[in-house]
Amino acid sequence: MGGRVTTGGLTIIGILMICFITLLLNRHSHTLSANASLEETLALAMGEVHRDSIAIGAITPKVRVQLQSTGTVQVTLGNDQQTCVAAECVLIFNPQPAGEQLPLVISAQTDTLITEFEMSLVKYRLNTTLSRFSVDKWLVVLTLMIAALVVNAVFFKHQQLVQWLVCVLTILFLIYNDALFTACLTVYLYAIYSLRNMVNISKNRYLLTSLLMTSIAFLLIFKYAKEVIWGIFANPGGFDLLMPVGISYFIIRLLDTQLRWYRGDSTAITFREFLFFIIFPGTLIAGPIEDIRHFYENRLTRIGSSDYAQGLARILTGIFKKIVIADALLLTILQGTTTITIPGLTQSVSADTLAAMPASAAGEQIFLFALVGLTYAYIDFSAYSDIAIGLSRLFGYRVKENFNFPLLAPNIREYWKRWHMSLSDWSFRNIYFPAAIRSQNSYLPLYLTMLCIGMW
């Protein structure tokens, strides 16, 4: 048993070191800076053009340009073109880069002397593999998902066969998204699984703590080593926020299972069942957060027509919320392409207006933007949860609900009970109550729980 612990521990350490070194070697810059020639006075005759390029790495940026000039100039950043007709202008650009270089073109409409030209990054979105997917690539993903559903429907009574086949198809999808992450995850999961009996038998808290910390380190390396943070207002639903796909949900399911092993729960589970639970397609990308006992106890004995109907209805509800409400309406406001006005308030708001002149923004504008951002976060995230719950039902599993109309809650306490309920439930079971019992303090467990939720 000691040799198994040593081997498993060395494997875990080796995986973390490989991941960390690889990600350090593949860091992407998200610093925007103009060429030195633009930091000096730039004189252009009418019709003259100054060309430059900006290194942006693998991001889609929102850029703030502040310039002072004596004439009219047209500034083109990537595919976004704007004109400055005043002596001093603040322009907000939303270019769609085709590579890691962003072309910059300054065209003089009149004889022009540019005395100041500053560029700054307002926000950005990391271009993950999924965010760059074209239609044909999404067809591959859709094909794999349909194949998994067909396999599940045909062989549903043969649980072992279904689980292995679905695991293979899911791993193919993960490889398609990020091969390095998939290889590290698979080996890492087996190393952790091999230590489950030792965790249970020894009841060694240091061993448990070490395993939990390595799992958290795995999360931090993949989620934050490439970038300190993905970007302000990154997509909270999961596709743009999570790279590699579903890493936060992999890890929290893994942490929960390790804690259960320590308590003597679910130690008889096979590696097949463990792997299937961790990478289950229904909750792969955006939860909800399941525990392994609830997951298998709520597996349907058979999938009937009502299950297919309810699953498809929930998926369509989620797609409508995501495409029509979140993206077509609310996201255009957050991206600055739409202005919103609420009756009774004198101010309208757009993201670009606030980004261009943040110091002069009125309180009503900030309130409106915050309200739209909160609503978008809820609609977008709950849409993914609807799709996940519906898809899980098609696979024959009843997973937990994640939202219960939190924006209609009468107070902040009720709001947190209704928002991301699977995460709140997990956090209170595994963080709040153990901390409350040990500390005998009314506030420390609450602060610790909220801190962990925020960091996650």
Short mmCIF file of C-alpha atoms in Angstrom, two decimals:
data_model
loop_
_atom_site.label_atom_id
_atom_site.label_comp_id
_atom_site.label_asym_id
_atom_site.label_seq_id
_atom_site.Cartn_x
_atom_site.Cartn_y
_atom_site.Cartn_z
CA MET A 1 0.00 0.00 0.00
CA GLY A 2 2.90 2.33 0.78
CA GLY A 3 4.33 1.76 -2.70
CA ARG A 4 0.97 2.64 -4.24
CA VAL A 5 0.84 5.88 -2.26
CA THR A 6 4.36 6.79 -3.33
CA THR A 7 3.67 5.97 -6.97
CA GLY A 8 0.37 7.84 -6.96
CA GLY A 9 1.91 10.84 -5.22
CA LEU A 10 4.84 11.01 -7.64
CA THR A 11 2.44 10.71 -10.57
CA ILE A 12 0.34 13.60 -9.28
CA ILE A 13 3.40 15.79 -8.69
CA GLY A 14 4.76 14.94 -12.15
CA ILE A 15 1.47 15.82 -13.83
CA LEU A 16 1.25 19.17 -12.05
CA MET A 17 4.84 20.05 -12.98
CA ILE A 18 4.31 19.14 -16.66
CA CYS A 19 1.09 21.18 -16.77
CA PHE A 20 2.67 24.20 -15.13
CA ILE A 21 5.79 24.22 -17.32
CA THR A 22 3.77 23.70 -20.50
CA LEU A 23 1.37 26.51 -19.70
CA LEU A 24 4.20 28.87 -18.81
CA LEU A 25 5.79 28.20 -22.18
CA ASN A 26 2.49 28.94 -23.91
CA ARG A 27 1.45 32.14 -22.16
CA HIS A 28 -0.35 34.68 -24.31
CA SER A 29 0.24 38.41 -24.04
CA HIS A 30 -2.75 40.69 -23.59
CA THR A 31 -0.81 43.97 -23.43
CA LEU A 32 -1.77 46.65 -25.93
CA SER A 33 0.79 49.32 -26.74
CA ALA A 34 1.20 51.55 -29.77
CA ASN A 35 4.44 51.73 -31.75
CA ALA A 36 6.97 54.32 -30.56
CA SER A 37 6.23 56.51 -33.59
CA LEU A 38 2.71 57.07 -32.30
CA GLU A 39 3.97 58.34 -28.97
CA GLU A 40 5.49 61.37 -30.71
CA THR A 41 3.86 64.09 -32.76
CA LEU A 42 2.54 62.66 -36.01
CA ALA A 43 1.92 65.02 -38.95
CA LEU A 44 -0.26 63.78 -41.83
CA ALA A 45 -1.34 65.67 -44.93
CA MET A 46 -4.89 65.20 -46.21
CA GLY A 47 -5.19 61.70 -47.65
CA GLU A 48 -2.01 60.37 -46.04
CA VAL A 49 -2.14 57.10 -44.13
CA HIS A 50 -0.10 55.81 -41.20
CA ARG A 51 -0.04 52.02 -40.78
CA ASP A 52 0.95 50.02 -37.75
CA SER A 53 0.03 46.81 -35.93
CA ILE A 54 -0.59 45.83 -32.33
CA ALA A 55 0.43 42.50 -30.78
CA ILE A 56 -2.57 41.15 -28.86
CA GLY A 57 -1.91 37.43 -28.55
CA ALA A 58 -4.92 35.13 -28.35
CA ILE A 59 -7.56 37.58 -27.19
CA THR A 60 -10.53 39.50 -28.55
CA PRO A 61 -10.12 42.99 -27.03
CA LYS A 62 -12.20 46.06 -26.37
CA VAL A 63 -9.81 48.98 -26.82
CA ARG A 64 -10.00 52.61 -25.64
CA VAL A 65 -8.20 55.13 -27.87
CA GLN A 66 -7.69 58.70 -26.70
CA LEU A 67 -6.21 61.16 -29.20
CA GLN A 68 -5.68 64.87 -29.67
CA SER A 69 -5.35 66.31 -33.19
CA THR A 70 -5.71 69.52 -35.17
CA GLY A 71 -7.79 67.96 -37.95
CA THR A 72 -10.18 65.16 -38.81
CA VAL A 73 -8.76 61.63 -38.73
CA GLN A 74 -10.18 58.18 -39.34
CA VAL A 75 -8.86 55.41 -37.11
CA THR A 76 -9.23 51.76 -38.11
CA LEU A 77 -8.39 49.01 -35.63
CA GLY A 78 -8.83 45.59 -37.17
CA ASN A 79 -12.26 45.64 -38.78
CA ASP A 80 -13.61 48.50 -36.62
CA GLN A 81 -13.44 51.98 -38.14
CA GLN A 82 -14.25 55.29 -36.40
CA THR A 83 -13.70 58.99 -37.12
CA CYS A 84 -12.51 61.78 -34.83
CA VAL A 85 -13.72 65.24 -35.86
CA ALA A 86 -13.01 67.10 -32.61
CA ALA A 87 -9.75 68.37 -31.17
CA GLU A 88 -9.88 65.61 -28.52
CA CYS A 89 -11.64 62.27 -28.93
CA VAL A 90 -12.15 59.12 -26.89
CA LEU A 91 -13.06 56.16 -29.11
CA ILE A 92 -14.02 52.63 -28.11
CA PHE A 93 -13.16 49.83 -30.55
CA ASN A 94 -14.56 46.30 -30.65
CA PRO A 95 -12.37 44.65 -33.31
CA GLN A 96 -12.59 41.01 -34.33
CA PRO A 97 -8.95 39.97 -34.83
CA ALA A 98 -8.02 37.35 -37.40
CA GLY A 99 -4.70 36.53 -35.75
CA GLU A 100 -2.36 37.65 -32.98
CA GLN A 101 -1.64 40.98 -34.71
CA LEU A 102 -4.24 43.74 -34.90
CA PRO A 103 -3.75 46.15 -37.86
CA LEU A 104 -3.90 49.86 -36.98
CA VAL A 105 -4.52 52.45 -39.72
CA ILE A 106 -4.72 56.22 -39.17
CA SER A 107 -6.09 58.11 -42.20
CA ALA A 108 -6.01 61.93 -42.40
CA GLN A 109 -9.25 63.44 -43.71
CA THR A 110 -7.73 66.91 -43.50
CA ASP A 111 -4.22 68.22 -42.85
CA THR A 112 -3.69 66.82 -39.38
CA LEU A 113 -1.21 67.03 -36.51
CA ILE A 114 -1.71 64.30 -33.91
CA THR A 115 -0.15 65.40 -30.62
CA GLU A 116 -1.40 62.57 -28.41
CA PHE A 117 -2.40 58.97 -29.11
CA GLU A 118 -3.02 56.55 -26.21
CA MET A 119 -4.40 53.03 -26.35
CA SER A 120 -5.61 51.01 -23.38
CA LEU A 121 -7.33 47.69 -22.90
CA VAL A 122 -10.84 48.10 -21.49
CA LYS A 123 -11.67 44.41 -21.35
CA TYR A 124 -10.93 41.27 -23.28
CA ARG A 125 -12.06 37.73 -23.92
CA LEU A 126 -9.55 34.93 -24.26
CA ASN A 127 -9.92 33.14 -27.59
CA THR A 128 -10.32 29.58 -26.36
CA THR A 129 -10.62 26.61 -28.66
CA LEU A 130 -14.39 26.66 -28.26
CA SER A 131 -14.71 30.39 -28.94
CA ARG A 132 -12.89 29.87 -32.26
CA PHE A 133 -15.06 26.93 -33.32
CA SER A 134 -16.48 27.22 -36.81
CA VAL A 135 -19.71 25.60 -37.97
CA ASP A 136 -17.94 22.47 -39.24
CA LYS A 137 -16.17 22.01 -35.91
CA TRP A 138 -19.42 22.37 -34.02
CA LEU A 139 -20.86 19.69 -36.29
CA VAL A 140 -18.13 17.35 -35.06
CA VAL A 141 -19.04 18.11 -31.44
CA LEU A 142 -22.76 17.69 -32.19
CA THR A 143 -22.05 14.37 -33.92
CA LEU A 144 -20.16 13.07 -30.88
CA MET A 145 -23.01 14.15 -28.59
CA ILE A 146 -25.68 12.51 -30.76
CA ALA A 147 -23.57 9.35 -30.95
CA ALA A 148 -23.35 9.30 -27.13
CA LEU A 149 -27.13 9.73 -26.83
CA VAL A 150 -27.79 6.96 -29.36
CA VAL A 151 -25.39 4.60 -27.58
CA ASN A 152 -27.04 5.45 -24.27
CA ALA A 153 -30.56 4.85 -25.63
CA VAL A 154 -29.73 1.55 -27.36
CA PHE A 155 -27.67 0.00 -24.56
CA PHE A 156 -29.24 1.74 -21.57
CA LYS A 157 -29.84 -1.50 -19.64
CA HIS A 158 -26.17 -2.47 -20.04
CA GLN A 159 -24.75 0.19 -17.76
CA GLN A 160 -21.11 -0.90 -17.92
CA LEU A 161 -21.03 -0.88 -21.72
CA VAL A 162 -22.84 2.48 -21.91
CA GLN A 163 -20.48 4.11 -19.46
CA TRP A 164 -17.34 2.98 -21.25
CA LEU A 165 -18.63 4.01 -24.68
CA VAL A 166 -19.86 7.40 -23.45
CA CYS A 167 -16.53 7.96 -21.66
CA VAL A 168 -14.66 7.25 -24.92
CA LEU A 169 -16.83 9.70 -26.88
CA THR A 170 -16.50 12.38 -24.19
CA ILE A 171 -12.72 11.96 -24.06
CA LEU A 172 -12.61 12.35 -27.85
CA PHE A 173 -14.45 15.65 -27.46
CA LEU A 174 -12.03 16.78 -24.74
CA ILE A 175 -9.05 15.83 -26.91
CA TYR A 176 -10.58 17.82 -29.76
CA ASN A 177 -10.78 20.83 -27.45
CA ASP A 178 -7.44 20.48 -25.62
CA ALA A 179 -5.28 17.37 -25.95
CA LEU A 180 -2.79 18.32 -23.22
CA PHE A 181 -5.52 18.94 -20.67
CA THR A 182 -7.25 15.65 -21.54
CA ALA A 183 -4.07 13.59 -21.19
CA CYS A 184 -3.19 15.21 -17.86
CA LEU A 185 -6.74 14.87 -16.55
CA THR A 186 -7.09 11.17 -17.42
CA VAL A 187 -3.78 10.15 -15.80
CA TYR A 188 -4.42 12.45 -12.85
CA LEU A 189 -7.87 10.95 -12.21
CA TYR A 190 -6.47 7.41 -12.22
CA ALA A 191 -3.69 8.41 -9.81
CA ILE A 192 -6.23 9.95 -7.43
CA TYR A 193 -8.57 6.96 -7.76
CA SER A 194 -5.77 4.52 -6.90
CA LEU A 195 -5.38 6.20 -3.50
CA ARG A 196 -9.05 6.04 -2.45
CA ASN A 197 -8.70 3.04 -0.10
CA MET A 198 -5.64 4.52 1.57
CA VAL A 199 -7.55 7.76 2.21
CA ASN A 200 -10.39 5.78 3.81
CA ILE A 201 -8.36 3.24 5.81
CA SER A 202 -5.66 5.53 7.16
CA LYS A 203 -8.03 8.41 8.05
CA ASN A 204 -4.91 10.51 7.69
CA ARG A 205 -5.92 14.16 7.46
CA TYR A 206 -2.54 15.14 6.08
CA LEU A 207 -2.96 12.69 3.20
CA LEU A 208 -6.50 13.96 2.56
CA THR A 209 -5.33 17.57 2.72
CA SER A 210 -2.49 16.82 0.30
CA LEU A 211 -4.86 15.25 -2.22
CA LEU A 212 -7.35 18.09 -1.90
CA MET A 213 -4.60 20.67 -2.36
CA THR A 214 -3.23 18.92 -5.46
CA SER A 215 -6.73 18.94 -6.94
CA ILE A 216 -7.04 22.66 -6.21
CA ALA A 217 -3.56 23.20 -7.68
CA PHE A 218 -4.69 21.37 -10.82
CA LEU A 219 -7.60 23.81 -11.06
CA LEU A 220 -5.42 26.87 -10.48
CA ILE A 221 -2.79 25.80 -13.00
CA PHE A 222 -5.22 25.24 -15.83
CA LYS A 223 -7.64 28.02 -15.00
CA TYR A 224 -5.27 30.83 -14.07
CA ALA A 225 -1.72 29.99 -15.22
CA LYS A 226 -2.40 31.10 -18.78
CA GLU A 227 -3.97 34.38 -17.70
CA VAL A 228 -4.38 35.95 -14.28
CA ILE A 229 -8.05 36.42 -15.11
CA TRP A 230 -9.96 35.76 -18.30
CA GLY A 231 -11.33 39.27 -18.53
CA ILE A 232 -13.90 41.60 -17.05
CA PHE A 233 -17.45 40.50 -17.82
CA ALA A 234 -16.25 37.22 -19.33
CA ASN A 235 -19.05 34.86 -20.29
CA PRO A 236 -20.35 33.47 -16.95
CA GLY A 237 -22.07 30.56 -18.61
CA GLY A 238 -18.89 28.65 -19.17
CA PHE A 239 -17.82 28.54 -22.85
CA ASP A 240 -15.57 31.60 -22.77
CA LEU A 241 -14.82 31.45 -19.07
CA LEU A 242 -13.67 27.87 -18.78
CA MET A 243 -10.56 26.78 -20.56
CA PRO A 244 -10.05 23.91 -20.66
CA VAL A 245 -13.70 22.99 -20.83
CA GLY A 246 -15.38 22.34 -17.49
CA ILE A 247 -12.23 22.44 -15.35
CA SER A 248 -14.00 24.04 -12.36
CA TYR A 249 -16.71 21.39 -12.41
CA PHE A 250 -14.24 18.52 -12.81
CA ILE A 251 -12.38 19.64 -9.74
CA ILE A 252 -15.31 20.31 -7.43
CA ARG A 253 -16.77 16.86 -8.23
CA LEU A 254 -13.34 15.40 -7.52
CA LEU A 255 -13.03 17.25 -4.20
CA ASP A 256 -16.45 16.05 -3.11
CA THR A 257 -15.62 12.44 -3.99
CA GLN A 258 -12.30 12.59 -2.10
CA LEU A 259 -14.09 13.88 1.00
CA ARG A 260 -16.59 11.02 0.69
CA TRP A 261 -13.77 8.47 0.44
CA TYR A 262 -12.29 9.86 3.64
CA ARG A 263 -15.66 9.39 5.37
CA GLY A 264 -15.92 5.82 4.05
CA ASP A 265 -18.54 6.62 1.42
CA SER A 266 -18.42 5.34 -2.20
CA THR A 267 -15.06 3.57 -1.78
CA ALA A 268 -16.34 0.48 -3.64
CA ILE A 269 -16.93 2.46 -6.81
CA THR A 270 -15.09 1.25 -9.90
CA PHE A 271 -12.77 3.45 -11.97
CA ARG A 272 -15.32 3.27 -14.81
CA GLU A 273 -18.08 4.66 -12.57
CA PHE A 274 -15.71 7.27 -11.14
CA LEU A 275 -14.53 8.44 -14.58
CA PHE A 276 -18.08 8.50 -15.98
CA PHE A 277 -19.26 10.64 -13.07
CA ILE A 278 -16.40 13.13 -13.40
CA ILE A 279 -16.71 13.64 -17.19
CA PHE A 280 -20.45 13.02 -17.56
CA PRO A 281 -21.51 14.91 -20.76
CA GLY A 282 -24.68 16.36 -19.25
CA THR A 283 -22.87 18.38 -16.58
CA LEU A 284 -19.52 18.61 -18.37
CA ILE A 285 -19.33 22.33 -19.09
CA ALA A 286 -21.50 24.27 -16.66
CA GLY A 287 -22.77 21.95 -13.93
CA PRO A 288 -24.97 21.69 -11.94
CA ILE A 289 -22.65 20.33 -9.26
CA GLU A 290 -23.54 16.74 -8.40
CA ASP A 291 -22.24 14.40 -5.72
CA ILE A 292 -21.52 10.84 -6.76
CA ARG A 293 -24.08 9.23 -4.47
CA HIS A 294 -26.97 11.46 -5.58
CA PHE A 295 -25.87 11.06 -9.20
CA TYR A 296 -26.18 7.27 -9.26
CA GLU A 297 -29.16 7.04 -6.92
CA ASN A 298 -31.15 9.23 -9.33
CA ARG A 299 -30.39 7.23 -12.45
CA LEU A 300 -33.65 6.26 -14.14
CA THR A 301 -34.46 2.56 -14.48
CA ARG A 302 -35.70 3.26 -17.99
CA ILE A 303 -36.04 6.27 -20.27
CA GLY A 304 -39.63 6.80 -21.36
CA SER A 305 -41.24 9.15 -23.85
CA SER A 306 -42.04 11.63 -21.05
CA ASP A 307 -38.35 11.79 -20.12
CA TYR A 308 -37.39 12.58 -23.71
CA ALA A 309 -40.14 15.20 -23.91
CA GLN A 310 -39.13 16.89 -20.65
CA GLY A 311 -35.44 16.75 -21.54
CA LEU A 312 -35.94 18.28 -24.99
CA ALA A 313 -38.30 20.96 -23.62
CA ARG A 314 -35.71 21.96 -21.03
CA ILE A 315 -32.95 22.09 -23.66
CA LEU A 316 -35.06 24.27 -25.98
CA THR A 317 -35.89 26.58 -23.06
CA GLY A 318 -32.20 26.99 -22.35
CA ILE A 319 -31.34 27.62 -26.01
CA PHE A 320 -34.06 30.30 -26.25
CA LYS A 321 -32.80 32.03 -23.09
CA LYS A 322 -29.21 31.91 -24.30
CA ILE A 323 -29.63 32.95 -27.94
CA VAL A 324 -32.62 35.32 -27.81
CA ILE A 325 -32.53 36.92 -24.37
CA ALA A 326 -28.89 36.70 -23.25
CA ASP A 327 -26.97 37.12 -26.52
CA ALA A 328 -29.33 38.96 -28.87
CA LEU A 329 -30.59 41.44 -26.26
CA LEU A 330 -28.49 41.75 -23.12
CA LEU A 331 -25.04 40.98 -24.52
CA THR A 332 -25.35 43.68 -27.18
CA ILE A 333 -25.83 46.19 -24.37
CA LEU A 334 -22.81 44.91 -22.44
CA GLN A 335 -20.69 44.98 -25.59
CA GLY A 336 -21.64 48.58 -26.22
CA THR A 337 -23.57 48.11 -29.47
CA THR A 338 -26.96 48.91 -27.96
CA THR A 339 -28.16 51.75 -25.72
CA ILE A 340 -30.78 51.07 -23.07
CA THR A 341 -33.22 53.52 -21.48
CA ILE A 342 -35.63 52.70 -18.65
CA PRO A 343 -38.80 54.82 -18.31
CA GLY A 344 -38.62 57.12 -15.28
CA LEU A 345 -34.83 57.43 -15.44
CA THR A 346 -33.26 60.35 -17.26
CA GLN A 347 -30.04 58.57 -18.29
CA SER A 348 -29.42 55.95 -20.97
CA VAL A 349 -26.45 53.59 -20.87
CA SER A 350 -24.07 51.73 -23.16
CA ALA A 351 -20.87 49.92 -22.30
CA ASP A 352 -18.82 52.01 -24.70
CA THR A 353 -20.07 55.27 -23.15
CA LEU A 354 -19.03 54.14 -19.68
CA ALA A 355 -15.68 52.86 -20.95
CA ALA A 356 -14.95 56.10 -22.83
CA MET A 357 -15.74 58.48 -19.98
CA PRO A 358 -15.92 56.45 -16.73
CA ALA A 359 -15.27 59.43 -14.44
CA SER A 360 -18.21 61.38 -15.83
CA ALA A 361 -20.71 58.51 -15.73
CA ALA A 362 -23.89 59.31 -13.83
CA GLY A 363 -25.10 57.16 -10.98
CA GLU A 364 -28.17 56.12 -12.98
CA GLN A 365 -25.96 54.95 -15.85
CA ILE A 366 -23.83 52.82 -13.55
CA PHE A 367 -26.94 51.38 -11.91
CA LEU A 368 -28.48 50.49 -15.27
CA PHE A 369 -25.29 48.85 -16.51
CA ALA A 370 -24.92 46.86 -13.28
CA LEU A 371 -28.55 45.77 -13.52
CA VAL A 372 -28.12 44.62 -17.13
CA GLY A 373 -24.90 42.80 -16.21
CA LEU A 374 -26.55 40.96 -13.32
CA THR A 375 -29.55 40.01 -15.46
CA TYR A 376 -27.29 38.79 -18.25
CA ALA A 377 -25.24 36.70 -15.81
CA TYR A 378 -28.39 35.05 -14.50
CA ILE A 379 -30.07 34.42 -17.86
CA ASP A 380 -26.88 33.17 -19.48
CA PHE A 381 -25.83 30.87 -16.65
CA SER A 382 -29.33 29.54 -15.99
CA ALA A 383 -29.68 28.84 -19.72
CA TYR A 384 -26.63 26.58 -19.60
CA SER A 385 -28.08 24.91 -16.50
CA ASP A 386 -31.38 24.30 -18.32
CA ILE A 387 -29.52 22.69 -21.21
CA ALA A 388 -27.43 20.58 -18.82
CA ILE A 389 -30.47 19.38 -16.84
CA GLY A 390 -32.36 18.57 -20.04
CA LEU A 391 -29.40 16.76 -21.59
CA SER A 392 -28.84 14.76 -18.41
CA ARG A 393 -32.47 13.69 -18.51
CA LEU A 394 -31.94 12.37 -22.06
CA PHE A 395 -29.06 10.29 -20.70
CA GLY A 396 -31.33 8.97 -17.96
CA TYR A 397 -30.14 10.99 -14.97
CA ARG A 398 -32.04 13.48 -12.79
CA VAL A 399 -29.52 16.11 -11.74
CA LYS A 400 -30.07 18.92 -9.27
CA GLU A 401 -31.73 22.21 -10.06
CA ASN A 402 -29.38 25.18 -10.07
CA PHE A 403 -31.58 28.30 -9.99
CA ASN A 404 -34.93 29.23 -8.47
CA PHE A 405 -35.67 32.74 -9.78
CA PRO A 406 -33.04 34.42 -7.55
CA LEU A 407 -33.71 37.91 -8.96
CA LEU A 408 -37.19 37.71 -7.43
CA ALA A 409 -35.86 36.93 -3.95
CA PRO A 410 -37.19 39.29 -1.23
CA ASN A 411 -33.78 39.64 0.52
CA ILE A 412 -30.09 38.90 0.02
CA ARG A 413 -30.18 35.75 2.14
CA GLU A 414 -32.96 34.27 0.06
CA TYR A 415 -31.13 35.39 -3.09
CA TRP A 416 -28.09 33.27 -2.25
CA LYS A 417 -30.31 30.30 -1.47
CA ARG A 418 -31.78 30.52 -4.98
CA TRP A 419 -28.59 31.39 -6.95
CA HIS A 420 -26.35 28.52 -8.14
CA MET A 421 -28.04 26.27 -5.60
CA SER A 422 -25.87 23.22 -6.28
CA LEU A 423 -22.70 25.21 -5.49
CA SER A 424 -24.26 26.86 -2.42
CA ASP A 425 -25.44 23.48 -1.10
CA TRP A 426 -22.01 21.92 -1.65
CA SER A 427 -20.20 24.85 -0.03
CA PHE A 428 -22.39 24.90 3.05
CA ARG A 429 -22.05 21.12 3.52
CA ASN A 430 -18.29 20.97 3.03
CA ILE A 431 -17.06 24.41 4.10
CA TYR A 432 -19.58 26.29 6.26
CA PHE A 433 -20.73 23.56 8.65
CA PRO A 434 -17.26 22.02 9.29
CA ALA A 435 -15.84 25.53 9.87
CA ALA A 436 -18.75 26.43 12.16
CA ILE A 437 -18.27 23.29 14.27
CA ARG A 438 -14.53 23.82 14.64
CA SER A 439 -14.48 27.59 15.14
CA GLN A 440 -17.67 28.05 17.16
CA ASN A 441 -17.87 31.44 15.44
CA SER A 442 -20.90 32.99 13.77
CA TYR A 443 -19.10 35.04 11.12
CA LEU A 444 -15.85 33.29 10.18
CA PRO A 445 -17.56 30.26 8.51
CA LEU A 446 -19.77 32.58 6.45
CA TYR A 447 -16.85 34.74 5.30
CA LEU A 448 -14.77 31.65 4.50
CA THR A 449 -17.62 30.10 2.51
CA MET A 450 -18.27 33.24 0.48
CA LEU A 451 -14.53 33.67 -0.15
CA CYS A 452 -14.25 30.11 -1.48
CA ILE A 453 -17.32 30.56 -3.69
CA GLY A 454 -15.91 33.80 -5.07
CA MET A 455 -12.50 32.26 -5.80
CA TRP A 456 -14.09 29.24 -7.45
#
